[in-house]
């Protein structure tokens, strides 16, 4: 019996190790060739946690299984440190850089509606109150077509007065990409064709001691409708009673995996275009926004190939998610940069949008 358990343990460990490594490097494969690696990449953090737990348990009765999982974790380390960065104070602000540093926020604000009370909005807009309380020097916002009041997202006159006083330089548009800035900027005319779910705007920002280009973008979402999200929530909660297994698997394949795969393919094309735009600009660059995909996915690897780095990986501490609705717990909002040193990169938990914001302090490289 013990021998059988060891054999099964080894087989399960090999399967988990294979899935872990495949997920770690799934972003290296273009979704235009195959979307399976991209799907496996989404599972990576959960596989990593499972592999660590299983390696510890297996150590006491199957050293071979534990060794297999340990080797897989070592092989996956470059991706592991991207999801679970351990920057213990090494990236704190240098007081000498305070005069040249600035704080950036990227935040999908869900059209300024209150995610916690969509049917009973407060007269004081909680999302704008939060932004004002954080006092970023630049706020790059997604899904923000207007700063003025609406039925579903009321904004008080006092808030608008504070917003306009704090941020004299502003821009927003029907596509939802908005910017609030304490520094003057001009928008750069980009030659690209917008598509549904794909928006990118670029600005030359005139910071006190330097000029840089800021890209504020929103890549294609996964495109799930209400029924798809309900199905996903039921599956992840284990609420599948009364549904035949074959019917459930068919729904997963066609409704969830099919739409995810199409979104992967579209983002691959969109990321190539963003890389072209970044390459055409040159100089110091920050690319931020709602990527709708996980760290080290194909889209991020493509944009990073323009010489950019991930601010969260370089200067944050620990695992974080930036999307928290419908049990889709992933970090899909990112800040990439070139020509800067980041510090104090944080995910801030505020419930009023379906996304959490990321903030980072940047100091221009000399």
Tab-separated table of C-alpha atoms in Angstrom:
chain	number	residue	atom	x	y	z
A	1	UNK	CA	0.000	0.000	0.000
A	2	UNK	CA	2.831	2.391	0.888
A	3	UNK	CA	4.514	1.601	-2.412
A	4	UNK	CA	1.324	2.401	-4.306
A	5	UNK	CA	1.003	5.719	-2.457
A	6	UNK	CA	4.588	6.619	-3.351
A	7	UNK	CA	3.989	5.775	-7.016
A	8	UNK	CA	0.827	7.874	-7.121
A	9	UNK	CA	2.654	10.682	-5.312
A	10	UNK	CA	5.422	10.679	-7.901
A	11	UNK	CA	2.938	10.673	-10.775
A	12	UNK	CA	0.976	13.582	-9.305
A	13	UNK	CA	4.198	15.468	-8.578
A	14	UNK	CA	5.369	15.042	-12.164
A	15	UNK	CA	2.007	16.321	-13.439
A	16	UNK	CA	2.065	19.330	-11.104
A	17	UNK	CA	5.718	20.073	-11.871
A	18	UNK	CA	5.061	19.947	-15.609
A	19	UNK	CA	2.065	22.274	-15.314
A	20	UNK	CA	4.078	24.655	-13.121
A	21	UNK	CA	7.010	24.967	-15.521
A	22	UNK	CA	4.712	25.204	-18.535
A	23	UNK	CA	2.817	28.011	-16.816
A	24	UNK	CA	6.026	29.791	-15.839
A	25	UNK	CA	7.093	30.101	-19.460
A	26	UNK	CA	3.697	30.060	-21.151
A	27	UNK	CA	4.075	33.751	-21.958
A	28	UNK	CA	7.012	32.976	-24.249
A	29	UNK	CA	4.674	31.390	-26.805
A	30	UNK	CA	2.587	33.620	-29.027
A	31	UNK	CA	-1.157	33.019	-28.577
A	32	UNK	CA	-1.394	33.368	-32.347
A	33	UNK	CA	0.312	29.959	-32.492
A	34	UNK	CA	-1.381	28.332	-29.507
A	35	UNK	CA	-3.422	29.677	-26.609
A	36	UNK	CA	-2.821	26.694	-24.291
A	37	UNK	CA	0.468	28.140	-22.928
A	38	UNK	CA	-1.304	31.438	-22.187
A	39	UNK	CA	-4.042	29.582	-20.306
A	40	UNK	CA	-1.417	27.688	-18.311
A	41	UNK	CA	0.335	30.991	-17.512
A	42	UNK	CA	-2.835	32.162	-15.754
A	43	UNK	CA	-2.657	29.143	-13.445
A	44	UNK	CA	0.975	29.724	-12.456
A	45	UNK	CA	0.583	31.413	-9.041
A	46	UNK	CA	-1.935	28.807	-7.895
A	47	UNK	CA	0.277	25.972	-9.151
A	48	UNK	CA	3.264	27.532	-7.389
A	49	UNK	CA	1.426	27.647	-4.053
A	50	UNK	CA	0.236	24.065	-4.540
A	51	UNK	CA	3.758	22.911	-5.468
A	52	UNK	CA	5.312	24.508	-2.374
A	53	UNK	CA	2.697	22.953	-0.099
A	54	UNK	CA	2.993	19.515	-1.748
A	55	UNK	CA	6.796	19.619	-1.667
A	56	UNK	CA	6.714	20.187	2.085
A	57	UNK	CA	4.176	17.411	2.682
A	58	UNK	CA	5.893	14.947	0.349
A	59	UNK	CA	9.246	15.515	2.060
A	60	UNK	CA	8.087	13.316	4.949
A	61	UNK	CA	7.046	10.245	2.928
A	62	UNK	CA	8.337	10.616	-0.656
A	63	UNK	CA	11.634	12.419	-1.036
A	64	UNK	CA	11.565	11.793	-4.775
A	65	UNK	CA	8.219	13.622	-5.159
A	66	UNK	CA	9.522	16.487	-3.036
A	67	UNK	CA	12.701	16.685	-5.135
A	68	UNK	CA	10.704	16.762	-8.387
A	69	UNK	CA	8.609	19.669	-7.149
A	70	UNK	CA	11.662	21.477	-5.765
A	71	UNK	CA	13.388	21.219	-9.161
A	72	UNK	CA	10.262	22.586	-10.864
A	73	UNK	CA	10.153	25.527	-8.450
A	74	UNK	CA	13.823	26.281	-9.101
A	75	UNK	CA	13.241	26.117	-12.861
A	76	UNK	CA	10.296	28.487	-12.453
A	77	UNK	CA	12.165	30.960	-10.246
A	78	UNK	CA	12.372	33.827	-12.811
A	79	UNK	CA	8.579	33.873	-13.009
A	80	UNK	CA	8.144	33.105	-9.318
A	81	UNK	CA	10.051	36.227	-8.257
A	82	UNK	CA	7.915	38.285	-10.655
A	83	UNK	CA	4.730	37.191	-8.894
A	84	UNK	CA	6.223	37.178	-5.395
A	85	UNK	CA	8.899	39.915	-5.349
A	86	UNK	CA	10.849	40.271	-2.117
A	87	UNK	CA	12.205	43.799	-2.114
A	88	UNK	CA	12.728	44.316	1.619
A	89	UNK	CA	13.392	48.032	1.827
A	90	UNK	CA	16.070	47.970	-0.856
A	91	UNK	CA	14.036	50.292	-3.067
A	92	UNK	CA	13.030	52.931	-0.554
A	93	UNK	CA	13.255	56.558	-1.523
A	94	UNK	CA	16.634	58.238	-1.333
A	95	UNK	CA	16.142	61.637	0.340
A	96	UNK	CA	18.588	63.155	-2.135
A	97	UNK	CA	16.207	62.200	-4.983
A	98	UNK	CA	13.108	63.803	-3.479
A	99	UNK	CA	13.374	66.903	-5.663
A	100	UNK	CA	13.405	64.874	-8.884
A	101	UNK	CA	11.012	62.063	-7.941
A	102	UNK	CA	7.303	61.882	-8.707
A	103	UNK	CA	4.473	59.576	-7.745
A	104	UNK	CA	2.454	57.822	-10.444
A	105	UNK	CA	-0.856	56.034	-10.029
A	106	UNK	CA	-2.521	53.742	-12.554
A	107	UNK	CA	-6.153	52.952	-11.821
A	108	UNK	CA	-9.115	51.516	-13.716
A	109	UNK	CA	-11.898	53.516	-12.057
A	110	UNK	CA	-14.893	51.618	-13.528
A	111	UNK	CA	-16.436	54.854	-14.860
A	112	UNK	CA	-16.297	56.313	-11.323
A	113	UNK	CA	-19.218	54.137	-10.213
A	114	UNK	CA	-19.119	52.770	-6.679
A	115	UNK	CA	-18.508	49.040	-6.959
A	116	UNK	CA	-19.662	48.542	-3.362
A	117	UNK	CA	-23.041	50.266	-3.864
A	118	UNK	CA	-23.872	50.572	-7.587
A	119	UNK	CA	-27.598	51.031	-6.937
A	120	UNK	CA	-27.206	53.540	-4.124
A	121	UNK	CA	-24.398	55.928	-5.091
A	122	UNK	CA	-23.046	58.377	-2.545
A	123	UNK	CA	-23.266	62.100	-3.344
A	124	UNK	CA	-19.537	62.245	-2.588
A	125	UNK	CA	-17.731	60.167	-5.186
A	126	UNK	CA	-15.557	57.707	-3.221
A	127	UNK	CA	-13.166	56.995	-6.086
A	128	UNK	CA	-12.280	60.652	-6.615
A	129	UNK	CA	-11.986	61.117	-2.848
A	130	UNK	CA	-9.526	58.232	-2.753
A	131	UNK	CA	-7.412	59.644	-5.602
A	132	UNK	CA	-7.283	63.042	-3.918
A	133	UNK	CA	-6.274	61.435	-0.617
A	134	UNK	CA	-3.348	59.603	-2.245
A	135	UNK	CA	-2.040	62.793	-3.895
A	136	UNK	CA	-0.234	61.228	-6.861
A	137	UNK	CA	1.632	63.675	-9.052
A	138	UNK	CA	0.182	61.877	-12.077
A	139	UNK	CA	-2.888	59.652	-12.186
A	140	UNK	CA	-3.350	57.568	-15.331
A	141	UNK	CA	-6.964	56.406	-15.318
A	142	UNK	CA	-8.818	53.871	-17.415
A	143	UNK	CA	-12.590	53.699	-17.971
A	144	UNK	CA	-12.924	57.364	-17.081
A	145	UNK	CA	-14.692	59.216	-19.878
A	146	UNK	CA	-15.526	62.267	-17.753
A	147	UNK	CA	-14.799	63.810	-14.367
A	148	UNK	CA	-18.185	65.505	-14.132
A	149	UNK	CA	-21.262	64.147	-12.423
A	150	UNK	CA	-23.631	61.523	-13.830
A	151	UNK	CA	-26.624	59.582	-12.518
A	152	UNK	CA	-24.611	56.479	-11.703
A	153	UNK	CA	-21.463	58.289	-10.542
A	154	UNK	CA	-22.281	61.535	-8.748
A	155	UNK	CA	-19.437	63.982	-8.155
A	156	UNK	CA	-19.811	66.880	-5.755
A	157	UNK	CA	-18.951	70.448	-6.691
A	158	UNK	CA	-16.423	70.545	-3.855
A	159	UNK	CA	-14.694	67.454	-5.265
A	160	UNK	CA	-14.457	68.986	-8.714
A	161	UNK	CA	-13.049	72.195	-7.244
A	162	UNK	CA	-10.424	70.208	-5.340
A	163	UNK	CA	-9.646	68.108	-8.402
A	164	UNK	CA	-9.186	71.127	-10.674
A	165	UNK	CA	-7.085	72.949	-8.078
A	166	UNK	CA	-4.866	69.935	-7.395
A	167	UNK	CA	-4.481	68.917	-11.029
A	168	UNK	CA	-4.346	71.912	-13.352
A	169	UNK	CA	-3.385	69.678	-16.271
A	170	UNK	CA	-6.046	67.159	-17.277
A	171	UNK	CA	-7.226	65.185	-20.263
A	172	UNK	CA	-9.999	62.701	-20.816
A	173	UNK	CA	-11.950	61.365	-23.745
A	174	UNK	CA	-14.786	59.140	-24.885
A	175	UNK	CA	-12.445	56.152	-25.071
A	176	UNK	CA	-11.996	56.321	-21.288
A	177	UNK	CA	-8.256	56.974	-21.040
A	178	UNK	CA	-7.763	59.965	-18.740
A	179	UNK	CA	-4.864	61.688	-17.054
A	180	UNK	CA	-4.618	63.992	-14.052
A	181	UNK	CA	-1.282	65.748	-13.700
A	182	UNK	CA	0.461	68.354	-11.601
A	183	UNK	CA	2.944	68.723	-14.459
A	184	UNK	CA	2.214	70.168	-17.898
A	185	UNK	CA	1.950	67.730	-20.782
A	186	UNK	CA	0.989	67.549	-24.422
A	187	UNK	CA	-0.712	64.591	-26.054
A	188	UNK	CA	1.255	62.784	-28.749
A	189	UNK	CA	-0.612	61.909	-31.907
A	190	UNK	CA	-0.334	58.154	-32.351
A	191	UNK	CA	-0.791	56.432	-35.669
A	192	UNK	CA	-2.756	53.323	-34.813
A	193	UNK	CA	-6.257	52.060	-35.373
A	194	UNK	CA	-8.300	51.789	-32.153
A	195	UNK	CA	-10.251	48.576	-31.713
A	196	UNK	CA	-12.974	47.539	-29.336
A	197	UNK	CA	-11.360	47.057	-25.943
A	198	UNK	CA	-8.006	48.469	-27.096
A	199	UNK	CA	-7.122	52.048	-26.336
A	200	UNK	CA	-3.769	53.733	-25.894
A	201	UNK	CA	-2.912	57.387	-25.444
A	202	UNK	CA	0.541	58.912	-25.090
A	203	UNK	CA	1.712	62.155	-23.536
A	204	UNK	CA	4.964	64.084	-23.336
A	205	UNK	CA	5.117	64.986	-19.655
A	206	UNK	CA	7.252	67.937	-18.574
A	207	UNK	CA	8.314	66.988	-15.050
A	208	UNK	CA	10.369	69.528	-13.076
A	209	UNK	CA	13.764	68.106	-14.011
A	210	UNK	CA	13.062	65.868	-16.988
A	211	UNK	CA	10.708	65.063	-19.847
A	212	UNK	CA	9.344	61.598	-20.444
A	213	UNK	CA	6.650	59.824	-22.430
A	214	UNK	CA	3.687	58.295	-20.638
A	215	UNK	CA	1.541	55.648	-22.321
A	216	UNK	CA	-1.871	55.061	-20.739
A	217	UNK	CA	-3.460	51.958	-22.190
A	218	UNK	CA	-6.247	49.445	-21.936
A	219	UNK	CA	-5.828	46.098	-23.684
A	220	UNK	CA	-8.614	43.763	-24.722
A	221	UNK	CA	-10.608	42.337	-21.810
A	222	UNK	CA	-11.496	38.671	-21.501
A	223	UNK	CA	-14.944	39.493	-22.866
A	224	UNK	CA	-17.047	37.390	-20.522
A	225	UNK	CA	-20.731	38.232	-20.191
A	226	UNK	CA	-22.853	37.998	-17.039
A	227	UNK	CA	-23.718	34.324	-17.616
A	228	UNK	CA	-20.046	33.412	-18.144
A	229	UNK	CA	-19.088	35.108	-14.897
A	230	UNK	CA	-21.889	33.352	-13.053
A	231	UNK	CA	-20.646	30.021	-14.395
A	232	UNK	CA	-17.080	30.816	-13.303
A	233	UNK	CA	-18.217	31.887	-9.829
A	234	UNK	CA	-20.283	28.714	-9.418
A	235	UNK	CA	-17.402	26.491	-10.490
A	236	UNK	CA	-14.852	28.177	-8.220
A	237	UNK	CA	-17.309	28.025	-5.317
A	238	UNK	CA	-18.115	24.374	-6.010
A	239	UNK	CA	-21.781	25.140	-6.700
A	240	UNK	CA	-22.394	22.729	-9.554
A	241	UNK	CA	-25.110	20.540	-8.069
A	242	UNK	CA	-27.716	19.452	-10.560
A	243	UNK	CA	-25.556	20.223	-13.584
A	244	UNK	CA	-24.373	17.190	-15.601
A	245	UNK	CA	-20.568	17.060	-15.714
A	246	UNK	CA	-20.444	16.762	-19.512
A	247	UNK	CA	-22.695	19.804	-19.905
A	248	UNK	CA	-20.575	21.774	-17.409
A	249	UNK	CA	-17.331	20.936	-19.225
A	250	UNK	CA	-18.877	21.902	-22.549
A	251	UNK	CA	-19.893	25.284	-21.122
A	252	UNK	CA	-16.383	25.843	-19.766
A	253	UNK	CA	-14.832	25.019	-23.108
A	254	UNK	CA	-17.085	27.178	-25.244
A	255	UNK	CA	-18.002	30.050	-22.942
A	256	UNK	CA	-14.898	30.552	-20.845
A	257	UNK	CA	-11.892	29.035	-22.596
A	258	UNK	CA	-13.089	30.082	-26.048
A	259	UNK	CA	-13.459	33.730	-25.050
A	260	UNK	CA	-10.223	33.741	-23.070
A	261	UNK	CA	-8.370	32.335	-26.083
A	262	UNK	CA	-9.761	34.967	-28.434
A	263	UNK	CA	-8.770	37.707	-25.981
A	264	UNK	CA	-5.215	36.293	-25.765
A	265	UNK	CA	-4.903	36.446	-29.544
A	266	UNK	CA	-6.179	40.016	-29.738
A	267	UNK	CA	-3.871	41.216	-26.964
A	268	UNK	CA	-0.899	39.641	-28.732
A	269	UNK	CA	-1.572	41.817	-31.791
A	270	UNK	CA	-2.258	44.885	-29.632
A	271	UNK	CA	0.975	44.416	-27.655
A	272	UNK	CA	2.999	44.279	-30.859
A	273	UNK	CA	1.507	47.634	-31.817
A	274	UNK	CA	2.297	49.139	-28.410
A	275	UNK	CA	5.891	47.933	-28.731
A	276	UNK	CA	6.136	49.639	-32.126
A	277	UNK	CA	4.799	52.861	-30.623
A	278	UNK	CA	7.249	52.705	-27.703
A	279	UNK	CA	10.153	52.013	-30.058
A	280	UNK	CA	9.148	54.952	-32.254
A	281	UNK	CA	9.233	57.346	-29.282
A	282	UNK	CA	12.509	56.457	-27.584
A	283	UNK	CA	13.902	58.063	-24.429
A	284	UNK	CA	12.457	57.742	-20.944
A	285	UNK	CA	9.128	55.919	-21.037
A	286	UNK	CA	6.433	54.693	-18.668
A	287	UNK	CA	3.731	52.327	-19.971
A	288	UNK	CA	0.911	51.709	-17.540
A	289	UNK	CA	-2.719	50.724	-17.430
A	290	UNK	CA	-5.117	47.809	-17.539
A	291	UNK	CA	-3.371	45.028	-19.480
A	292	UNK	CA	-6.107	42.475	-18.723
A	293	UNK	CA	-3.436	39.803	-18.405
A	294	UNK	CA	-1.086	38.360	-15.812
A	295	UNK	CA	2.613	39.114	-15.183
A	296	UNK	CA	5.032	37.806	-17.810
A	297	UNK	CA	2.216	37.007	-20.221
A	298	UNK	CA	3.008	37.262	-23.917
A	299	UNK	CA	1.696	40.833	-24.118
A	300	UNK	CA	3.928	42.054	-21.298
A	301	UNK	CA	6.975	40.186	-22.579
A	302	UNK	CA	6.396	41.767	-25.987
A	303	UNK	CA	6.185	45.333	-24.640
A	304	UNK	CA	9.124	44.748	-22.280
A	305	UNK	CA	11.239	43.751	-25.298
A	306	UNK	CA	11.365	47.488	-26.083
A	307	UNK	CA	13.779	47.757	-23.134
A	308	UNK	CA	11.217	48.154	-20.348
A	309	UNK	CA	11.035	46.608	-16.877
A	310	UNK	CA	8.139	45.813	-14.541
A	311	UNK	CA	8.040	48.284	-11.634
A	312	UNK	CA	6.192	45.872	-9.347
A	313	UNK	CA	8.828	43.177	-9.770
A	314	UNK	CA	11.677	45.610	-9.239
A	315	UNK	CA	10.420	47.469	-6.165
A	316	UNK	CA	7.378	45.832	-4.528
A	317	UNK	CA	6.996	43.275	-1.791
A	318	UNK	CA	4.860	40.152	-1.965
A	319	UNK	CA	2.020	38.798	-4.043
A	320	UNK	CA	-0.794	41.134	-5.081
A	321	UNK	CA	-3.962	41.118	-7.151
A	322	UNK	CA	-5.373	44.217	-8.826
A	323	UNK	CA	-8.694	42.800	-10.036
A	324	UNK	CA	-11.073	41.487	-7.408
A	325	UNK	CA	-14.508	41.078	-9.028
A	326	UNK	CA	-16.197	37.775	-9.895
A	327	UNK	CA	-13.443	35.746	-8.158
A	328	UNK	CA	-10.922	36.619	-10.877
A	329	UNK	CA	-8.024	37.291	-8.500
A	330	UNK	CA	-5.165	38.361	-10.754
A	331	UNK	CA	-2.671	41.209	-11.098
A	332	UNK	CA	-3.710	42.559	-14.483
A	333	UNK	CA	-2.757	46.223	-13.983
A	334	UNK	CA	0.912	46.949	-14.576
A	335	UNK	CA	3.518	49.700	-14.742
A	336	UNK	CA	6.456	49.227	-17.106
A	337	UNK	CA	9.284	51.731	-17.372
A	338	UNK	CA	12.559	52.665	-19.024
A	339	UNK	CA	15.070	55.287	-17.891
A	340	UNK	CA	13.893	55.465	-14.266
A	341	UNK	CA	14.515	53.899	-10.874
A	342	UNK	CA	11.251	52.861	-9.150
A	343	UNK	CA	10.601	52.796	-5.418
A	344	UNK	CA	7.672	52.323	-3.054
A	345	UNK	CA	5.614	50.371	-5.579
A	346	UNK	CA	2.351	49.416	-3.925
A	347	UNK	CA	-1.017	47.881	-4.614
A	348	UNK	CA	-3.557	49.821	-2.568
A	349	UNK	CA	-6.736	48.091	-1.436
A	350	UNK	CA	-9.759	50.309	-1.958
A	351	UNK	CA	-13.089	48.650	-2.795
A	352	UNK	CA	-14.868	51.296	-4.850
A	353	UNK	CA	-13.790	50.008	-8.280
A	354	UNK	CA	-13.495	46.425	-9.519
A	355	UNK	CA	-9.747	47.134	-9.828
A	356	UNK	CA	-7.217	48.105	-7.178
A	357	UNK	CA	-4.765	50.884	-8.082
A	358	UNK	CA	-0.995	50.616	-8.320
A	359	UNK	CA	1.266	53.470	-7.250
A	360	UNK	CA	5.000	53.926	-7.792
A	361	UNK	CA	7.578	56.610	-7.115
A	362	UNK	CA	9.978	57.167	-10.006
A	363	UNK	CA	13.345	58.891	-10.042
A	364	UNK	CA	14.866	59.649	-13.489
A	365	UNK	CA	18.168	57.888	-14.142
A	366	UNK	CA	21.069	60.237	-14.434
